Amino acid sequence: MITHNNGLFALQGDGFTCLLQVNRWKLLEQLYFGPTVDLSDWGAFACNPGIGWGSSVLLETGNNASCPDAMPLAWSGSGRGDYRESPLEIGVSTDLRYESYEILEKPRNMVCGLPCASGQGEQLRITMSQKGLKLHLYFGIFGGAMTRRTVLENTGDSTVAIHKCMSFLMDLPGELQMTTFDGGWIAEMRKHTAPISEYRMVNESTTGASSNRHNPGFMLSETDATEDSGWVYGFNLIYSGNHYAAAQRSLQGFTRVMQGISPDNFCWNLEAGEKFETPEAVMTVSNRGFGGMSAIMHKFVLEHIIPAYWQYRERPILYNDWEGCMFDFNQRKLQSLAKQAKDLGCELFVLDDGWFGARDDDTAGLGDYHVNKKKLPQGIKGLSERINHMGMEFGLWFEPEAVNPDSDLYRAHPDWALTDAFSPITGRNELLLDLTKPEVRDYIVDSITNILDNANISYVKWDMNRHSVALGAKAHRYILGLYEVLGRIFGPRPRILLETCSSGGNRFDLGMLCYGPQIWCSDNTDPICRLEIQNNLSYLYPQSTFGAHVSAAPHAQTLRTTPLTTRGNVSFFGCLGYELDLDRLLPVEQKEIKEQIALYKKYRTVFQFGTFSRLKNGWQVQKGKTAIAGIFRKRMPAAPGYEQLRLKNLKSDKHYRFRNRAQELRIGQFGGLVKHVLPVNLNPNGAILRTADRHMTMHDGVQELTASGAALMNGVTLLPLFRGTGYHEHQRTLLDFGSEVYIAEEVSNDKS
Ligand code: GLA
C-alpha cells in the first residue's frame, strides 16, 4: 500500500515500511526503511530539528539546517552541497528538486528491454527536475520486498553524457557492516564481511557479466546481527552485466548505499527527448537476522523473478553427460548412459558440449550448430526420440553468445565477433559474438530455435565461457541484446526448462533468473566446496535456483574423496542431478543412488520449495508438515562429544516422527579394521575385501523417535558418534566429510 500526506510518503509492504519526506528544500529524505510502522510515526525518525552542522555548504544562506551533506536522502545531486558519493554523474553539477508524484500500476515483465520484478505490485513514481533534466524515481512493493529504479529524461535541447546513473540511493542510520560474495571459477560465493567505515566500500563487476568475482547481491547488517536476530538488509540488482554497489559512512553516522550499472568506462549519450532506464534493484529488511532477511528474499525471487510457468513447479532429476564423457561420446554411449540413468530414477537426460560442428575439444566449432553426424548419426531428433522412448525427457547444451575463431561461423563473419582496436584475445579459445548487432541476434535466435523446434527438447543449458564482454556502454548494450535474444527464444517456449550457466556461477544473478529458473552454481561439484557455495548463495537466492549435481570422487577440481552419501545429501538441497560416468559405478553405488533419488522424489517439493534455513551444523528445509535437515561434518575428531540438532519452523505443540535417512557404510573404507567385526582376518588389499566392498555394506545407526515440535526445536540429542571403541549399529560411524539427513514429519497429536 502506498499513502501520501503533505509531502510524506509511506510504502507499506508485507512486514516493512519505507518512509520518505519531501523537505522544505524539495529534497527527498529517506526517513525510514525497516519493519512495519505507520505513516503517522514519521516524527520518530526525523533527524533534522533545524540545528544543522557547521562548516557546510548551505542551500539557504544562514540556515545551518539546509545542509544537504547532513541529510539522510533517497537521491542526491552533485556539486551542490552534498559531497558524499553521488548516484548521478553527467560531467556537471546536478541539483534535482522534487516536482511531483504519481501512484501507478507496476508494468509487468520488461521495462525498456530490461527484465524487472513481475506480478502484483504497486508503484510510486517521484519526479525530480532541474532545467533540461527530469529524474523519475520508481519505488515498487512486491510482497516483503521493495524495488527501485531510476529513469533519467533529457528535457533540454542538447545531449547529456551520462557517466553514472544508479538504480537507487539510500542513507541508512546505525553502525552497519557489509557482506559481499566474491570469488572466481570453481571458487564462487566466498563470503566477506567488514564494518562499513568512512572510506568507500565497493562491490563491483567490470567483466561485462555480473561475474563470479563479485556477485551483485550483498547485505548490510548490524554488527551484532545473528542468523535469528538483529537488523539485516539484503540488496540485489535485476541485471546480468557490470554492476556497482557502494557503502560509506558519513560523519553524521549515516551509511550511504547505492547500486546500479557500474560507471567503469560507462558513457551513454542521452539525446534531447530521450530517456535512460536503469535496471531495477531490490531491497529487503528484517529485524530477525540473516535468516529473516533470506526468507523474504527467497519469496520475492520465487514469486516475482522466476518465469511464471516455473514458479513452484517441480524440477526433474537430471543426468548430464559432461563430467562423465566430456567431448568423448557417440550415440551408443549416450543411449547406454541414458538407460542406466533411467534405471537409477533420473527423469531428464542432458547432452552437454561436443554435439555440433567440429567440436571435439574446446578449440573449435563453437557457433556452428549443425549436429556432428559422426557422433550422432541420427541427429538430435533421432537421439531425443530414443531418449523419450526410454521414458526420459531430453535436454541440450548451447553456448550461443560465443564463437571459436576456428569455426565456420567466424570464417564467414569475422566482423560478428566482439573485438576492440587491438588483435583479438580469447578466453577458453573463444570470442564473444557482438550481441549489439541485430544480424547477430537474428542468427542466434534462428539457429537455436531451429534446433529446439525440430526435436523434443524440454531443457536447455545456456552456457557462456568467455569472461569479458566489452567496456562501458557497449557492455550494457550487449546485455540488452542478450535479454532480447533470451526473450525471443524462450518467451514463446515457456515450458522449456532453461538452466543458465557461465563456467558455473559466473552469471548467477536475478536478470538471468527472469528467463531461466535455475543456474548452474559452479563447475565445482565437490560437496565440501558446495557446502560453502550453496550456503552463501542461500543468503539471497532460493535453493530451487541451484543446479546441484552428484559427481565422481576423487573430485576433478579438489582431488578430494568424499562419501557418495555426502555428495547426495548436499545436492538434495537444490535441484538434484547426477554428472558422472555411470559405466564406472559399483553395485553398492548404484543402490545408494537409487535410494537417494527415491528419497528426493518423495520429498522433492520440500527440498526444492520448502523454507530454507541455515542451522548451526547444516541446513533445513520445511514445508507443510515436513522438515528435513542435513548436517555436514568436515573433519571427524577423536572422542567426539554428544551432538544436538535444533530444528526450526516446527509447531511447538504438534508431535513429529523424527528419523534419519538410513545410510550404509562401505566396507572397504575400514581397511584392515574389518577384522574386528568379521570372524576371519582378511587382507585389506586382497581380492575378497575388494569384491565385498563392491557388493556389501554395513548399516549406520538409525535413530527414530516421536517428540513435540518444542523438543525438536530445543535440540534432539543425536546418536553417539564413532569414538574408537568399535563398530556399533546404534552409533553414527561418520568419517571425515560424513553427513546425514534427518526428517521430521508431523503426526496426529492423539498419539502423544
Ligand atoms: C562450462 C560449463 C560446464 C560444461 C562445459 C562444457 O565449463 O560450466 O558445466 O557445460 O562448459 O564445455
Coordinates of N, CA, C and O in Angstrom, one line a residue, residues 190-312:
R190 N 32.4 -16.7 -2.1 CA 33.1 -16.7 -0.8 C 32.7 -15.4 -0.1 O 32.7 -14.4 -0.7
K191 N 32.3 -15.6 1.1 CA 31.6 -14.6 1.9 C 32.6 -13.7 2.6 O 33.5 -14.3 3.3
H192 N 32.5 -12.4 2.5 CA 33.4 -11.5 3.2 C 32.6 -10.4 3.9 O 31.7 -9.8 3.2
T193 N 32.9 -10.2 5.1 CA 32.1 -9.2 5.9 C 33.1 -8.2 6.5 O 34.1 -8.6 7.1
A194 N 32.8 -6.9 6.4 CA 33.7 -5.9 7.0 C 32.8 -4.7 7.5 O 31.8 -4.4 6.8
P195 N 33.2 -4.1 8.6 CA 32.4 -3.0 9.1 C 32.5 -1.8 8.1 O 33.5 -1.6 7.4
I196 N 31.4 -1.1 7.9 CA 31.3 0.0 7.0 C 32.0 1.2 7.7 O 31.7 1.5 8.8
S197 N 33.0 1.7 6.9 CA 33.8 2.8 7.5 C 33.6 4.1 6.7 O 32.7 4.2 5.9
E198 N 34.5 5.0 7.0 CA 34.4 6.3 6.4 C 35.0 6.2 4.9 O 34.8 7.1 4.1
Y199 N 35.7 5.2 4.7 CA 36.2 5.0 3.3 C 35.1 4.2 2.5 O 34.3 3.5 3.1
R200 N 35.2 4.4 1.2 CA 34.1 3.8 0.4 C 34.3 2.3 0.2 O 35.4 1.9 -0.2
M201 N 33.3 1.5 0.4 CA 33.4 0.1 0.2 C 32.6 -0.2 -1.1 O 31.5 0.1 -1.2
V202 N 33.3 -0.9 -2.1 CA 32.7 -1.0 -3.4 C 32.6 -2.5 -3.7 O 33.6 -3.2 -3.6
N203 N 31.4 -2.9 -4.2 CA 31.2 -4.3 -4.7 C 30.9 -4.1 -6.2 O 29.8 -3.6 -6.5
E204 N 31.8 -4.5 -7.1 CA 31.7 -4.1 -8.5 C 32.1 -5.2 -9.4 O 33.1 -6.0 -9.1
S205 N 31.5 -5.3 -10.6 CA 32.0 -6.2 -11.6 C 32.3 -5.3 -12.9 O 31.5 -4.5 -13.2
T206 N 33.4 -5.6 -13.5 CA 33.8 -4.9 -14.7 C 34.1 -5.8 -15.8 O 34.7 -5.4 -16.8
T207 N 33.7 -7.1 -15.7 CA 34.0 -8.0 -16.8 C 32.9 -8.0 -17.9 O 33.1 -8.7 -18.9
G208 N 31.9 -7.3 -17.7 CA 30.8 -7.3 -18.6 C 29.6 -8.2 -18.2 O 28.5 -8.0 -18.6
A209 N 30.0 -9.2 -17.4 CA 28.9 -10.1 -16.8 C 28.8 -9.8 -15.3 O 29.7 -9.1 -14.7
S210 N 27.7 -10.2 -14.7 CA 27.6 -9.9 -13.3 C 28.7 -10.6 -12.5 O 29.1 -10.1 -11.5
S211 N 29.3 -11.7 -13.0 CA 30.6 -12.2 -12.6 C 30.6 -13.1 -11.4 O 29.8 -12.9 -10.5
N212 N 31.5 -14.1 -11.4 CA 31.8 -14.9 -10.2 C 32.8 -14.1 -9.3 O 33.0 -14.6 -8.2
R213 N 33.3 -13.0 -9.8 CA 34.3 -12.3 -8.9 C 33.6 -11.6 -7.8 O 34.0 -11.5 -6.7
H214 N 32.4 -11.0 -8.2 CA 31.6 -10.2 -7.2 C 30.2 -10.4 -7.5 O 29.7 -9.7 -8.5
N215 N 29.4 -11.2 -6.8 CA 28.0 -11.3 -7.1 C 27.3 -10.0 -6.8 O 27.7 -9.3 -5.9
P216 N 26.3 -9.6 -7.6 CA 25.7 -8.3 -7.4 C 24.9 -8.2 -6.1 O 24.7 -7.2 -5.6
G217 N 24.5 -9.4 -5.5 CA 23.8 -9.4 -4.3 C 24.7 -9.1 -3.1 O 25.9 -9.6 -3.1
F218 N 24.3 -8.3 -2.1 CA 25.1 -8.0 -0.9 C 24.2 -7.8 0.2 O 23.0 -7.6 0.1
M219 N 24.8 -7.7 1.4 CA 23.9 -7.4 2.6 C 24.6 -6.4 3.5 O 25.8 -6.2 3.5
L220 N 23.7 -5.6 4.1 CA 24.2 -4.7 5.2 C 23.5 -5.2 6.5 O 22.4 -5.6 6.4
S221 N 24.3 -5.2 7.6 CA 23.7 -5.7 8.8 C 24.2 -5.0 10.0 O 25.4 -4.5 9.9
E222 N 23.5 -5.0 11.1 CA 24.0 -4.5 12.3 C 25.2 -5.4 12.7 O 25.2 -6.6 12.4
T223 N 26.2 -4.9 13.3 CA 27.4 -5.6 13.6 C 27.2 -6.8 14.5 O 28.0 -7.7 14.5
D224 N 26.1 -6.8 15.3 CA 25.9 -7.9 16.2 C 24.7 -8.7 15.7 O 24.2 -9.6 16.5
A225 N 24.3 -8.6 14.5 CA 23.2 -9.4 13.9 C 23.6 -10.9 13.9 O 24.8 -11.2 13.6
T226 N 22.7 -11.8 14.1 CA 23.0 -13.2 14.1 C 22.0 -13.8 13.0 O 21.3 -13.1 12.4
E227 N 22.1 -15.1 12.9 CA 21.2 -15.8 12.0 C 19.7 -15.5 12.3 O 18.9 -15.4 11.4
D228 N 19.4 -15.3 13.6 CA 18.0 -15.2 14.0 C 17.6 -13.8 14.6 O 16.5 -13.6 14.9
S229 N 18.6 -12.9 14.8 CA 18.3 -11.7 15.4 C 19.1 -10.5 14.8 O 20.1 -10.7 14.2
G230 N 18.6 -9.3 15.0 CA 19.3 -8.1 14.6 C 18.8 -7.7 13.2 O 18.1 -8.5 12.5
W231 N 19.1 -6.5 12.9 CA 18.7 -5.9 11.6 C 19.6 -6.3 10.5 O 20.8 -6.2 10.6
V232 N 19.0 -6.8 9.4 CA 19.8 -7.2 8.2 C 19.0 -6.7 7.0 O 17.8 -6.9 6.8
Y233 N 19.8 -6.0 6.1 CA 19.2 -5.6 4.8 C 19.8 -6.4 3.7 O 21.0 -6.7 3.7
G234 N 19.0 -6.9 2.8 CA 19.5 -7.6 1.6 C 19.3 -6.7 0.3 O 18.2 -6.1 0.2
F235 N 20.3 -6.7 -0.6 CA 20.2 -5.9 -1.8 C 20.6 -6.8 -3.0 O 21.5 -7.6 -2.9
N236 N 19.9 -6.5 -4.1 CA 20.3 -7.2 -5.3 C 19.9 -6.4 -6.5 O 19.0 -5.5 -6.4
L237 N 20.4 -6.7 -7.7 CA 20.1 -6.0 -8.9 C 19.6 -7.0 -9.9 O 20.2 -8.0 -10.1
I238 N 18.5 -6.6 -10.6 CA 18.0 -7.5 -11.7 C 18.7 -7.2 -12.9 O 18.2 -6.4 -13.8
Y239 N 19.9 -7.7 -13.0 CA 20.8 -7.3 -14.1 C 22.0 -8.3 -14.2 O 22.4 -8.8 -13.2
S240 N 22.4 -8.5 -15.4 CA 23.5 -9.5 -15.7 C 24.8 -9.0 -16.1 O 25.7 -9.7 -16.5
G241 N 24.9 -7.6 -16.2 CA 26.1 -7.0 -16.7 C 27.0 -6.4 -15.6 O 26.8 -6.7 -14.4
N242 N 27.8 -5.5 -15.9 CA 28.7 -4.8 -15.0 C 27.8 -4.1 -13.9 O 26.9 -3.3 -14.2
H243 N 28.1 -4.4 -12.7 CA 27.3 -3.8 -11.6 C 28.2 -3.0 -10.6 O 29.4 -3.3 -10.6
Y244 N 27.6 -2.2 -9.8 CA 28.3 -1.4 -8.8 C 27.5 -1.2 -7.6 O 26.3 -0.9 -7.7
A245 N 28.0 -1.4 -6.4 CA 27.3 -1.1 -5.2 C 28.4 -0.5 -4.3 O 29.5 -0.9 -4.2
A246 N 28.0 0.6 -3.6 CA 29.0 1.2 -2.7 C 28.3 1.5 -1.4 O 27.1 1.8 -1.3
A247 N 29.0 1.4 -0.3 CA 28.6 1.8 1.0 C 29.6 2.6 1.7 O 30.8 2.3 1.6
Q248 N 29.2 3.6 2.4 CA 30.2 4.5 3.0 C 29.5 5.2 4.2 O 28.4 5.7 4.0
R249 N 30.2 5.4 5.3 CA 29.6 6.0 6.4 C 30.0 7.5 6.4 O 31.1 7.9 6.1
S250 N 29.0 8.3 6.8 CA 29.3 9.8 6.8 C 29.6 10.2 8.3 O 29.3 9.5 9.2
L251 N 30.1 11.4 8.4 CA 30.4 12.0 9.8 C 29.1 11.9 10.6 O 29.2 11.7 11.8
Q252 N 28.0 12.1 10.0 CA 26.7 12.2 10.8 C 26.2 10.8 11.1 O 25.2 10.7 11.8
G253 N 26.9 9.8 10.7 CA 26.5 8.4 11.1 C 25.5 7.7 10.2 O 25.0 6.7 10.5
F254 N 25.3 8.3 9.0 CA 24.5 7.5 8.0 C 25.4 6.7 7.1 O 26.5 7.1 6.8
T255 N 24.9 5.5 6.7 CA 25.6 4.8 5.7 C 24.9 5.1 4.4 O 23.7 4.8 4.2
R256 N 25.6 5.6 3.5 CA 25.1 5.9 2.1 C 25.3 4.6 1.3 O 26.4 4.1 1.2
V257 N 24.2 4.1 0.8 CA 24.3 2.9 0.0 C 23.7 3.1 -1.4 O 22.6 3.8 -1.4
M258 N 24.3 2.6 -2.4 CA 23.7 2.8 -3.8 C 24.1 1.6 -4.6 O 25.0 0.8 -4.3
Q259 N 23.3 1.3 -5.6 CA 23.6 0.2 -6.5 C 23.1 0.5 -7.9 O 22.0 1.2 -8.1
G260 N 23.8 0.0 -8.9 CA 23.3 0.2 -10.3 C 24.4 -0.4 -11.3 O 25.2 -1.2 -10.9
I261 N 24.3 0.1 -12.5 CA 25.3 -0.3 -13.5 C 26.6 0.3 -13.1 O 26.7 1.5 -12.7
S262 N 27.7 -0.5 -13.3 CA 29.0 0.1 -13.0 C 29.3 1.3 -13.9 O 29.2 1.2 -15.1
P263 N 29.8 2.3 -13.2 CA 30.2 3.5 -14.0 C 31.6 3.3 -14.7 O 32.0 4.2 -15.5
D264 N 32.2 2.2 -14.5 CA 33.5 1.9 -15.0 C 33.5 2.1 -16.6 O 32.8 1.3 -17.2
N265 N 34.1 3.0 -17.1 CA 34.2 3.3 -18.6 C 32.8 3.5 -19.2 O 32.6 3.4 -20.4
F266 N 31.8 3.8 -18.4 CA 30.5 4.0 -18.9 C 30.2 5.4 -19.4 O 30.6 6.4 -18.8
C267 N 29.7 5.5 -20.6 CA 29.2 6.8 -21.0 C 28.1 6.6 -22.0 O 28.2 5.8 -23.0
W268 N 26.9 7.2 -21.7 CA 25.7 7.0 -22.5 C 25.2 8.3 -22.9 O 24.9 9.2 -22.1
N269 N 25.2 8.6 -24.2 CA 24.8 9.9 -24.7 C 23.3 9.9 -24.8 O 22.7 9.2 -25.6
L270 N 22.7 10.7 -23.9 CA 21.2 10.8 -23.9 C 20.8 12.1 -24.7 O 21.1 13.2 -24.4
E271 N 20.2 11.8 -25.9 CA 19.9 12.8 -26.8 C 18.6 13.6 -26.3 O 17.9 13.0 -25.5
A272 N 18.4 14.8 -26.8 CA 17.2 15.6 -26.4 C 16.0 14.7 -26.6 O 15.8 14.1 -27.6
G273 N 15.1 14.7 -25.6 CA 13.9 14.0 -25.7 C 14.0 12.5 -25.3 O 12.9 11.8 -25.1
E274 N 15.2 12.0 -25.1 CA 15.3 10.5 -24.8 C 15.3 10.3 -23.3 O 15.5 11.2 -22.5
K275 N 15.1 9.0 -23.0 CA 15.1 8.6 -21.6 C 16.2 7.5 -21.4 O 16.3 6.6 -22.3
F276 N 16.8 7.4 -20.3 CA 17.7 6.3 -19.9 C 17.1 5.6 -18.7 O 16.8 6.2 -17.7
E277 N 17.0 4.2 -18.8 CA 16.4 3.4 -17.8 C 17.4 2.6 -17.1 O 18.2 1.9 -17.8
T278 N 17.5 2.6 -15.8 CA 18.4 1.7 -15.1 C 17.8 0.4 -14.8 O 16.5 0.3 -14.9
P279 N 18.6 -0.6 -14.6 CA 18.0 -1.9 -14.1 C 17.3 -1.7 -12.8 O 17.5 -0.7 -12.1
E280 N 16.4 -2.6 -12.4 CA 15.6 -2.5 -11.2 C 16.5 -3.1 -10.1 O 17.0 -4.2 -10.2
A281 N 16.5 -2.5 -8.9 CA 17.2 -3.0 -7.7 C 16.1 -3.5 -6.8 O 15.0 -3.0 -6.8
V282 N 16.5 -4.5 -6.0 CA 15.5 -5.0 -4.9 C 16.2 -4.9 -3.6 O 17.4 -5.1 -3.5
M283 N 15.4 -4.6 -2.6 CA 15.9 -4.5 -1.2 C 14.9 -5.1 -0.2 O 13.7 -4.9 -0.4
T284 N 15.5 -5.8 0.8 CA 14.6 -6.3 1.8 C 15.2 -6.0 3.2 O 16.4 -5.7 3.2
V285 N 14.4 -6.0 4.2 CA 14.9 -5.7 5.5 C 14.2 -6.6 6.5 O 13.0 -6.9 6.4
S286 N 15.0 -7.0 7.5 CA 14.4 -7.8 8.6 C 15.1 -7.5 9.9 O 16.3 -7.3 9.9
N287 N 14.3 -7.5 11.0 CA 14.9 -7.4 12.3 C 15.0 -8.8 12.9 O 15.3 -9.0 14.1
R288 N 14.9 -9.9 12.1 CA 15.0 -11.2 12.6 C 16.2 -11.9 12.0 O 16.2 -13.1 11.6
G289 N 17.3 -11.1 11.8 CA 18.6 -11.7 11.5 C 18.7 -12.0 10.0 O 17.8 -11.7 9.2
F290 N 19.8 -12.7 9.7 CA 20.1 -13.1 8.3 C 19.0 -14.1 7.8 O 18.6 -14.0 6.6
G291 N 18.6 -15.0 8.7 CA 17.6 -15.9 8.3 C 16.3 -15.2 7.9 O 15.6 -15.6 6.9
G292 N 15.9 -14.2 8.7 CA 14.7 -13.5 8.4 C 14.7 -12.8 7.1 O 13.8 -12.8 6.3
M293 N 15.9 -12.2 6.8 CA 16.1 -11.5 5.5 C 16.0 -12.4 4.4 O 15.4 -12.2 3.3
S294 N 16.7 -13.6 4.5 CA 16.8 -14.5 3.4 C 15.4 -15.0 3.1 O 15.1 -15.2 1.9
A295 N 14.6 -15.3 4.1 CA 13.2 -15.8 3.8 C 12.4 -14.9 3.0 O 11.7 -15.3 2.0
I296 N 12.6 -13.6 3.2 CA 11.8 -12.6 2.4 C 12.4 -12.5 1.0 O 11.6 -12.5 0.0
M297 N 13.7 -12.6 0.9 CA 14.3 -12.5 -0.4 C 14.0 -13.7 -1.3 O 13.7 -13.6 -2.5
H298 N 13.9 -14.9 -0.6 CA 13.6 -16.1 -1.3 C 12.2 -16.0 -1.9 O 11.9 -16.4 -3.1
K299 N 11.3 -15.6 -1.1 CA 9.9 -15.5 -1.5 C 9.8 -14.5 -2.7 O 9.1 -14.7 -3.7
F300 N 10.5 -13.4 -2.6 CA 10.5 -12.4 -3.7 C 11.0 -13.0 -5.0 O 10.3 -12.9 -6.0
V301 N 12.1 -13.8 -4.9 CA 12.6 -14.4 -6.1 C 11.7 -15.4 -6.7 O 11.4 -15.4 -7.9
L302 N 11.1 -16.2 -5.8 CA 10.2 -17.3 -6.3 C 8.9 -16.7 -6.9 O 8.4 -17.2 -7.9
E303 N 8.4 -15.6 -6.4 CA 7.1 -15.1 -6.8 C 7.2 -13.9 -7.8 O 6.2 -13.7 -8.5
H304 N 8.3 -13.3 -7.9 CA 8.4 -12.1 -8.8 C 9.5 -12.1 -9.8 O 9.7 -11.2 -10.6
I305 N 10.4 -13.1 -9.7 CA 11.5 -13.1 -10.6 C 11.5 -14.4 -11.6 O 11.6 -14.2 -12.8
I306 N 11.2 -15.5 -11.0 CA 11.2 -16.8 -11.7 C 10.1 -16.7 -12.8 O 9.0 -16.3 -12.5
P307 N 10.3 -17.2 -14.0 CA 9.3 -17.1 -15.0 C 8.0 -17.9 -14.6 O 8.1 -18.9 -13.9
A308 N 6.9 -17.3 -14.9 CA 5.6 -17.7 -14.3 C 5.4 -19.2 -14.4 O 5.0 -19.8 -13.4
Y309 N 5.7 -19.8 -15.6 CA 5.4 -21.3 -15.7 C 6.2 -22.1 -14.7 O 5.7 -23.1 -14.3
W310 N 7.4 -21.6 -14.3 CA 8.2 -22.5 -13.4 C 8.1 -22.1 -12.0 O 8.7 -22.7 -11.1
Q311 N 7.2 -21.1 -11.7 CA 7.1 -20.8 -10.2 C 6.5 -22.0 -9.5 O 5.4 -22.5 -9.8
Y312 N 7.3 -22.4 -8.5 CA 6.9 -23.6 -7.7 C 6.6 -24.8 -8.5 O 5.9 -25.8 -8.0

